């Protein structure tokens, strides 16, 4: 899986992207690029369930953001 870095930002806010999601289509129009969205943890939690239902899948993530999101958990 691709690893996102701090340079990858959320497409909806200035936060670092935690997830990159791509829309999988059964019969893609091959001349059209597959849509992808980079989302921070907040926006993924907000939109992820609906997006998953529409066929979006997570194709990349940022382990550093995951670590930050777990802040408050004893390490
Ligand atoms: Zn965001």
mmCIF file of N, CA, C and O and ligand atoms in Angstrom:
data_model
loop_
_atom_site.group_PDB
_atom_site.id
_atom_site.type_symbol
_atom_site.label_atom_id
_atom_site.label_comp_id
_atom_site.label_asym_id
_atom_site.label_seq_id
_atom_site.Cartn_x
_atom_site.Cartn_y
_atom_site.Cartn_z
ATOM 1 N N UNK A 1 0.849 -1.201 0.000
ATOM 2 C CA UNK A 1 0.000 0.000 0.000
ATOM 3 C C UNK A 1 0.884 1.251 0.000
ATOM 4 O O UNK A 1 1.903 1.290 0.688
ATOM 5 N N UNK A 2 0.485 2.223 -0.758
ATOM 6 C CA UNK A 2 1.202 3.496 -0.784
ATOM 7 C C UNK A 2 1.170 4.139 0.600
ATOM 8 O O UNK A 2 0.193 4.022 1.326
ATOM 9 N N UNK A 3 2.276 4.798 0.943
ATOM 10 C CA UNK A 3 2.328 5.509 2.211
ATOM 11 C C UNK A 3 2.264 7.003 1.931
ATOM 12 O O UNK A 3 3.039 7.538 1.140
ATOM 13 N N UNK A 4 1.320 7.670 2.574
ATOM 14 C CA UNK A 4 1.200 9.115 2.434
ATOM 15 C C UNK A 4 2.196 9.793 3.365
ATOM 16 O O UNK A 4 2.588 9.246 4.380
ATOM 17 N N UNK A 5 2.609 11.005 3.019
ATOM 18 C CA UNK A 5 3.513 11.772 3.860
ATOM 19 C C UNK A 5 2.813 13.047 4.319
ATOM 20 O O UNK A 5 1.674 13.322 3.933
ATOM 21 N N UNK A 6 3.522 13.845 5.109
ATOM 22 C CA UNK A 6 2.957 15.098 5.614
ATOM 23 C C UNK A 6 2.657 16.059 4.470
ATOM 24 O O UNK A 6 1.906 17.019 4.636
ATOM 25 N N UNK A 7 3.242 15.820 3.297
ATOM 26 C CA UNK A 7 2.982 16.691 2.147
ATOM 27 C C UNK A 7 1.623 16.400 1.521
ATOM 28 O O UNK A 7 1.110 17.199 0.734
ATOM 29 N N UNK A 8 1.073 15.243 1.842
ATOM 30 C CA UNK A 8 -0.261 14.911 1.326
ATOM 31 C C UNK A 8 -1.293 15.502 2.268
ATOM 32 O O UNK A 8 -1.362 15.119 3.435
ATOM 33 N N UNK A 9 -2.074 16.438 1.760
ATOM 34 C CA UNK A 9 -3.050 17.124 2.606
ATOM 35 C C UNK A 9 -4.456 16.654 2.294
ATOM 36 O O UNK A 9 -4.750 16.201 1.185
ATOM 37 N N UNK A 10 -5.332 16.824 3.279
ATOM 38 C CA UNK A 10 -6.753 16.533 3.107
ATOM 39 C C UNK A 10 -7.310 17.407 1.984
ATOM 40 O O UNK A 10 -6.952 18.577 1.868
ATOM 41 N N UNK A 11 -8.188 16.848 1.151
ATOM 42 C CA UNK A 11 -8.798 17.618 0.070
ATOM 43 C C UNK A 11 -9.922 18.523 0.572
ATOM 44 O O UNK A 11 -10.474 19.308 -0.194
ATOM 45 N N UNK A 12 -10.284 18.415 1.825
ATOM 46 C CA UNK A 12 -11.412 19.179 2.365
ATOM 47 C C UNK A 12 -10.988 20.201 3.422
ATOM 48 O O UNK A 12 -11.777 21.062 3.787
ATOM 49 N N UNK A 13 -9.771 20.077 3.966
ATOM 50 C CA UNK A 13 -9.302 21.007 4.991
ATOM 51 C C UNK A 13 -7.781 20.978 4.975
ATOM 52 O O UNK A 13 -7.190 20.178 4.265
ATOM 53 N N UNK A 14 -7.115 21.860 5.725
ATOM 54 C CA UNK A 14 -5.651 21.930 5.653
ATOM 55 C C UNK A 14 -4.922 20.826 6.423
ATOM 56 O O UNK A 14 -3.692 20.802 6.406
ATOM 57 N N UNK A 15 -5.633 19.923 7.049
ATOM 58 C CA UNK A 15 -4.973 18.893 7.848
ATOM 59 C C UNK A 15 -4.219 17.900 6.954
ATOM 60 O O UNK A 15 -4.484 17.788 5.763
ATOM 61 N N UNK A 16 -3.276 17.189 7.573
ATOM 62 C CA UNK A 16 -2.559 16.153 6.833
ATOM 63 C C UNK A 16 -3.527 15.023 6.488
ATOM 64 O O UNK A 16 -4.398 14.675 7.279
ATOM 65 N N UNK A 17 -3.369 14.475 5.302
ATOM 66 C CA UNK A 17 -4.234 13.379 4.884
ATOM 67 C C UNK A 17 -3.869 12.110 5.628
ATOM 68 O O UNK A 17 -2.690 11.772 5.773
ATOM 69 N N UNK A 18 -4.869 11.426 6.124
ATOM 70 C CA UNK A 18 -4.646 10.143 6.792
ATOM 71 C C UNK A 18 -4.957 8.990 5.842
ATOM 72 O O UNK A 18 -4.370 7.921 5.942
ATOM 73 N N UNK A 19 -5.874 9.221 4.910
ATOM 74 C CA UNK A 19 -6.305 8.160 4.002
ATOM 75 C C UNK A 19 -6.391 8.691 2.580
ATOM 76 O O UNK A 19 -6.776 9.842 2.365
ATOM 77 N N UNK A 20 -6.036 7.838 1.632
ATOM 78 C CA UNK A 20 -6.323 8.130 0.225
ATOM 79 C C UNK A 20 -7.314 7.072 -0.237
ATOM 80 O O UNK A 20 -7.057 5.875 -0.128
ATOM 81 N N UNK A 21 -8.447 7.545 -0.713
ATOM 82 C CA UNK A 21 -9.490 6.629 -1.169
ATOM 83 C C UNK A 21 -9.648 6.753 -2.669
ATOM 84 O O UNK A 21 -9.445 7.821 -3.245
ATOM 85 N N UNK A 22 -9.985 5.636 -3.299
ATOM 86 C CA UNK A 22 -10.172 5.621 -4.742
ATOM 87 C C UNK A 22 -11.499 4.954 -5.048
ATOM 88 O O UNK A 22 -11.908 4.015 -4.367
ATOM 89 N N UNK A 23 -12.177 5.481 -6.047
ATOM 90 C CA UNK A 23 -13.467 4.911 -6.431
ATOM 91 C C UNK A 23 -13.252 3.791 -7.433
ATOM 92 O O UNK A 23 -12.710 4.001 -8.522
ATOM 93 N N UNK A 24 -13.640 2.591 -7.029
ATOM 94 C CA UNK A 24 -13.506 1.446 -7.925
ATOM 95 C C UNK A 24 -14.789 1.295 -8.723
ATOM 96 O O UNK A 24 -15.882 1.254 -8.169
ATOM 97 N N UNK A 25 -14.645 1.233 -10.025
ATOM 98 C CA UNK A 25 -15.803 1.090 -10.899
ATOM 99 C C UNK A 25 -15.689 -0.238 -11.622
ATOM 100 O O UNK A 25 -14.601 -0.646 -12.028
ATOM 101 N N UNK A 26 -16.805 -0.944 -11.757
ATOM 102 C CA UNK A 26 -16.801 -2.258 -12.387
ATOM 103 C C UNK A 26 -16.368 -2.170 -13.844
ATOM 104 O O UNK A 26 -15.561 -2.955 -14.313
ATOM 105 N N UNK A 27 -16.922 -1.220 -14.557
ATOM 106 C CA UNK A 27 -16.567 -1.055 -15.966
ATOM 107 C C UNK A 27 -16.096 0.375 -16.186
ATOM 108 O O UNK A 27 -16.862 1.225 -16.643
ATOM 109 N N UNK A 28 -14.853 0.642 -15.805
ATOM 110 C CA UNK A 28 -14.387 2.032 -15.882
ATOM 111 C C UNK A 28 -14.276 2.516 -17.312
ATOM 112 O O UNK A 28 -13.939 1.733 -18.202
ATOM 113 N N UNK A 29 -14.578 3.777 -17.552
ATOM 114 C CA UNK A 29 -14.220 4.379 -18.822
ATOM 115 C C UNK A 29 -12.710 4.563 -18.791
ATOM 116 O O UNK A 29 -12.215 5.360 -18.005
ATOM 117 N N UNK A 30 -11.993 3.798 -19.589
ATOM 118 C CA UNK A 30 -10.553 3.700 -19.398
ATOM 119 C C UNK A 30 -9.801 4.981 -19.756
ATOM 120 O O UNK A 30 -8.637 5.109 -19.432
ATOM 121 N N UNK A 31 -10.484 5.905 -20.427
ATOM 122 C CA UNK A 31 -9.789 7.143 -20.757
ATOM 123 C C UNK A 31 -9.988 8.200 -19.667
ATOM 124 O O UNK A 31 -9.496 9.301 -19.772
ATOM 125 N N UNK A 32 -10.729 7.845 -18.620
ATOM 126 C CA UNK A 32 -10.953 8.783 -17.520
ATOM 127 C C UNK A 32 -10.184 8.283 -16.300
ATOM 128 O O UNK A 32 -10.304 7.127 -15.933
ATOM 129 N N UNK A 33 -9.371 9.160 -15.695
ATOM 130 C CA UNK A 33 -8.616 8.745 -14.519
ATOM 131 C C UNK A 33 -9.551 8.357 -13.382
ATOM 132 O O UNK A 33 -10.601 8.960 -13.201
ATOM 133 N N UNK A 34 -9.168 7.341 -12.624
ATOM 134 C CA UNK A 34 -9.949 6.945 -11.462
ATOM 135 C C UNK A 34 -9.925 8.070 -10.442
ATOM 136 O O UNK A 34 -8.861 8.579 -10.109
ATOM 137 N N UNK A 35 -11.077 8.506 -9.971
ATOM 138 C CA UNK A 35 -11.089 9.574 -8.978
ATOM 139 C C UNK A 35 -10.471 9.116 -7.663
ATOM 140 O O UNK A 35 -10.705 7.989 -7.230
ATOM 141 N N UNK A 36 -9.653 9.977 -7.076
ATOM 142 C CA UNK A 36 -9.103 9.686 -5.752
ATOM 143 C C UNK A 36 -9.325 10.899 -4.859
ATOM 144 O O UNK A 36 -9.421 12.028 -5.328
ATOM 145 N N UNK A 37 -9.420 10.646 -3.578
ATOM 146 C CA UNK A 37 -9.612 11.704 -2.583
ATOM 147 C C UNK A 37 -8.650 11.447 -1.428
ATOM 148 O O UNK A 37 -8.518 10.311 -0.964
ATOM 149 N N UNK A 38 -7.976 12.513 -0.977
ATOM 150 C CA UNK A 38 -7.169 12.422 0.230
ATOM 151 C C UNK A 38 -7.967 13.039 1.370
ATOM 152 O O UNK A 38 -8.460 14.160 1.248
ATOM 153 N N UNK A 39 -8.097 12.308 2.456
ATOM 154 C CA UNK A 39 -8.900 12.800 3.576
ATOM 155 C C UNK A 39 -8.150 12.641 4.889
ATOM 156 O O UNK A 39 -7.473 11.630 5.109
ATOM 157 N N UNK A 40 -8.300 13.649 5.768
ATOM 158 C CA UNK A 40 -7.756 13.534 7.111
ATOM 159 C C UNK A 40 -8.632 12.558 7.901
ATOM 160 O O UNK A 40 -9.697 12.138 7.436
ATOM 161 N N UNK A 41 -8.182 12.219 9.106
ATOM 162 C CA UNK A 41 -8.946 11.278 9.925
ATOM 163 C C UNK A 41 -10.355 11.771 10.186
ATOM 164 O O UNK A 41 -11.327 11.013 10.117
ATOM 165 N N UNK A 42 -10.466 13.084 10.469
ATOM 166 C CA UNK A 42 -11.771 13.674 10.765
ATOM 167 C C UNK A 42 -12.722 13.511 9.574
ATOM 168 O O UNK A 42 -13.860 13.060 9.732
ATOM 169 N N UNK A 43 -12.239 13.898 8.392
ATOM 170 C CA UNK A 43 -13.128 13.835 7.240
ATOM 171 C C UNK A 43 -13.364 12.409 6.769
ATOM 172 O O UNK A 43 -14.404 12.110 6.181
ATOM 173 N N UNK A 44 -12.404 11.523 7.035
ATOM 174 C CA UNK A 44 -12.658 10.122 6.683
ATOM 175 C C UNK A 44 -13.730 9.544 7.591
ATOM 176 O O UNK A 44 -14.635 8.846 7.135
ATOM 177 N N UNK A 45 -13.641 9.867 8.898
ATOM 178 C CA UNK A 45 -14.662 9.338 9.813
ATOM 179 C C UNK A 45 -16.033 9.887 9.452
ATOM 180 O O UNK A 45 -17.052 9.213 9.570
ATOM 181 N N UNK A 46 -16.060 11.147 8.969
ATOM 182 C CA UNK A 46 -17.331 11.787 8.634
ATOM 183 C C UNK A 46 -17.901 11.218 7.334
ATOM 184 O O UNK A 46 -19.106 11.001 7.215
ATOM 185 N N UNK A 47 -17.051 11.007 6.332
ATOM 186 C CA UNK A 47 -17.528 10.635 4.996
ATOM 187 C C UNK A 47 -17.244 9.185 4.614
ATOM 188 O O UNK A 47 -17.826 8.682 3.663
ATOM 189 N N UNK A 48 -16.325 8.546 5.344
ATOM 190 C CA UNK A 48 -15.876 7.210 4.959
ATOM 191 C C UNK A 48 -16.994 6.197 4.795
ATOM 192 O O UNK A 48 -17.048 5.499 3.784
ATOM 193 N N UNK A 49 -17.898 6.086 5.794
ATOM 194 C CA UNK A 49 -18.945 5.059 5.673
ATOM 195 C C UNK A 49 -19.791 5.222 4.413
ATOM 196 O O UNK A 49 -20.043 4.244 3.704
ATOM 197 N N UNK A 50 -20.201 6.474 4.105
ATOM 198 C CA UNK A 50 -21.012 6.705 2.902
ATOM 199 C C UNK A 50 -20.191 6.419 1.651
ATOM 200 O O UNK A 50 -20.692 5.848 0.674
ATOM 201 N N UNK A 51 -18.901 6.828 1.680
ATOM 202 C CA UNK A 51 -18.058 6.605 0.513
ATOM 203 C C UNK A 51 -17.847 5.119 0.274
ATOM 204 O O UNK A 51 -17.869 4.638 -0.860
ATOM 205 N N UNK A 52 -17.639 4.353 1.374
ATOM 206 C CA UNK A 52 -17.443 2.916 1.237
ATOM 207 C C UNK A 52 -18.658 2.269 0.575
ATOM 208 O O UNK A 52 -18.528 1.400 -0.273
ATOM 209 N N UNK A 53 -19.843 2.738 0.961
ATOM 210 C CA UNK A 53 -21.064 2.204 0.360
ATOM 211 C C UNK A 53 -21.124 2.477 -1.135
ATOM 212 O O UNK A 53 -21.701 1.711 -1.899
ATOM 213 N N UNK A 54 -20.503 3.604 -1.542
ATOM 214 C CA UNK A 54 -20.535 3.965 -2.962
ATOM 215 C C UNK A 54 -19.420 3.290 -3.752
ATOM 216 O O UNK A 54 -19.285 3.505 -4.946
ATOM 217 N N UNK A 55 -18.583 2.503 -3.062
ATOM 218 C CA UNK A 55 -17.556 1.764 -3.773
ATOM 219 C C UNK A 55 -16.147 2.316 -3.620
ATOM 220 O O UNK A 55 -15.221 1.839 -4.275
ATOM 221 N N UNK A 56 -15.982 3.330 -2.768
ATOM 222 C CA UNK A 56 -14.644 3.865 -2.525
ATOM 223 C C UNK A 56 -13.877 2.896 -1.636
ATOM 224 O O UNK A 56 -14.440 2.288 -0.725
ATOM 225 N N UNK A 57 -12.598 2.731 -1.925
ATOM 226 C CA UNK A 57 -11.746 1.883 -1.090
ATOM 227 C C UNK A 57 -10.493 2.672 -0.724
ATOM 228 O O UNK A 57 -10.026 3.520 -1.486
ATOM 229 N N UNK A 58 -9.949 2.380 0.453
ATOM 230 C CA UNK A 58 -8.721 3.031 0.891
ATOM 231 C C UNK A 58 -7.545 2.381 0.183
ATOM 232 O O UNK A 58 -7.382 1.163 0.223
ATOM 233 N N UNK A 59 -6.749 3.193 -0.520
ATOM 234 C CA UNK A 59 -5.614 2.643 -1.258
ATOM 235 C C UNK A 59 -4.292 3.095 -0.660
ATOM 236 O O UNK A 59 -3.237 2.619 -1.055
ATOM 237 N N UNK A 60 -4.311 4.044 0.289
ATOM 238 C CA UNK A 60 -3.074 4.507 0.905
ATOM 239 C C UNK A 60 -3.402 5.118 2.257
ATOM 240 O O UNK A 60 -4.520 5.542 2.521
ATOM 241 N N UNK A 61 -2.389 5.152 3.120
ATOM 242 C CA UNK A 61 -2.582 5.749 4.435
ATOM 243 C C UNK A 61 -1.294 6.365 4.934
ATOM 244 O O UNK A 61 -0.227 6.120 4.387
ATOM 245 N N UNK A 62 -1.407 7.198 5.963
ATOM 246 C CA UNK A 62 -0.247 7.852 6.554
ATOM 247 C C UNK A 62 -0.077 7.350 7.986
ATOM 248 O O UNK A 62 -0.818 7.766 8.870
ATOM 249 N N UNK A 63 0.895 6.449 8.219
ATOM 250 C CA UNK A 63 1.076 5.860 9.554
ATOM 251 C C UNK A 63 1.348 6.916 10.616
ATOM 252 O O UNK A 63 0.966 6.743 11.771
ATOM 253 N N UNK A 64 2.002 8.033 10.227
ATOM 254 C CA UNK A 64 2.295 9.071 11.213
ATOM 255 C C UNK A 64 1.017 9.726 11.707
ATOM 256 O O UNK A 64 0.894 10.083 12.877
ATOM 257 N N UNK A 65 0.044 9.910 10.807
ATOM 258 C CA UNK A 65 -1.226 10.494 11.225
ATOM 259 C C UNK A 65 -1.966 9.505 12.115
ATOM 260 O O UNK A 65 -2.562 9.881 13.118
ATOM 261 N N UNK A 66 -1.898 8.217 11.768
ATOM 262 C CA UNK A 66 -2.551 7.219 12.610
ATOM 263 C C UNK A 66 -1.987 7.308 14.020
ATOM 264 O O UNK A 66 -2.717 7.264 14.998
ATOM 265 N N UNK A 67 -0.671 7.459 14.144
ATOM 266 C CA UNK A 67 -0.025 7.532 15.451
ATOM 267 C C UNK A 67 -0.523 8.752 16.209
ATOM 268 O O UNK A 67 -0.832 8.680 17.397
ATOM 269 N N UNK A 68 -0.636 9.894 15.506
ATOM 270 C CA UNK A 68 -1.116 11.123 16.138
ATOM 271 C C UNK A 68 -2.551 10.952 16.604
ATOM 272 O O UNK A 68 -2.934 11.394 17.675
ATOM 273 N N UNK A 69 -3.349 10.280 15.776
ATOM 274 C CA UNK A 69 -4.766 10.123 16.108
ATOM 275 C C UNK A 69 -4.956 9.251 17.332
ATOM 276 O O UNK A 69 -5.982 9.311 17.985
ATOM 277 N N UNK A 70 -3.947 8.435 17.642
ATOM 278 C CA UNK A 70 -4.045 7.561 18.800
ATOM 279 C C UNK A 70 -3.553 8.262 20.057
ATOM 280 O O UNK A 70 -3.450 7.667 21.106
ATOM 281 N N UNK A 71 -3.245 9.545 19.937
ATOM 282 C CA UNK A 71 -2.729 10.296 21.078
ATOM 283 C C UNK A 71 -3.752 10.230 22.213
ATOM 284 O O UNK A 71 -4.956 10.316 21.991
ATOM 285 N N UNK A 72 -3.253 10.071 23.416
ATOM 286 C CA UNK A 72 -4.156 9.862 24.534
ATOM 287 C C UNK A 72 -4.166 8.399 24.939
ATOM 288 O O UNK A 72 -4.486 8.062 26.067
ATOM 289 N N UNK A 73 -3.769 7.545 23.995
ATOM 290 C CA UNK A 73 -3.636 6.130 24.338
ATOM 291 C C UNK A 73 -2.231 5.919 24.897
ATOM 292 O O UNK A 73 -1.285 6.443 24.346
ATOM 293 N N UNK A 74 -2.102 5.202 25.974
ATOM 294 C CA UNK A 74 -0.761 4.939 26.520
ATOM 295 C C UNK A 74 0.109 4.236 25.490
ATOM 296 O O UNK A 74 -0.372 3.331 24.807
ATOM 297 N N UNK A 75 1.359 4.654 25.345
ATOM 298 C CA UNK A 75 2.215 4.037 24.340
ATOM 299 C C UNK A 75 3.254 3.144 25.003
ATOM 300 O O UNK A 75 3.588 3.344 26.149
HETATM 301 ZN ZN1 LIG B 1 -10.009 17.121 6.492
#
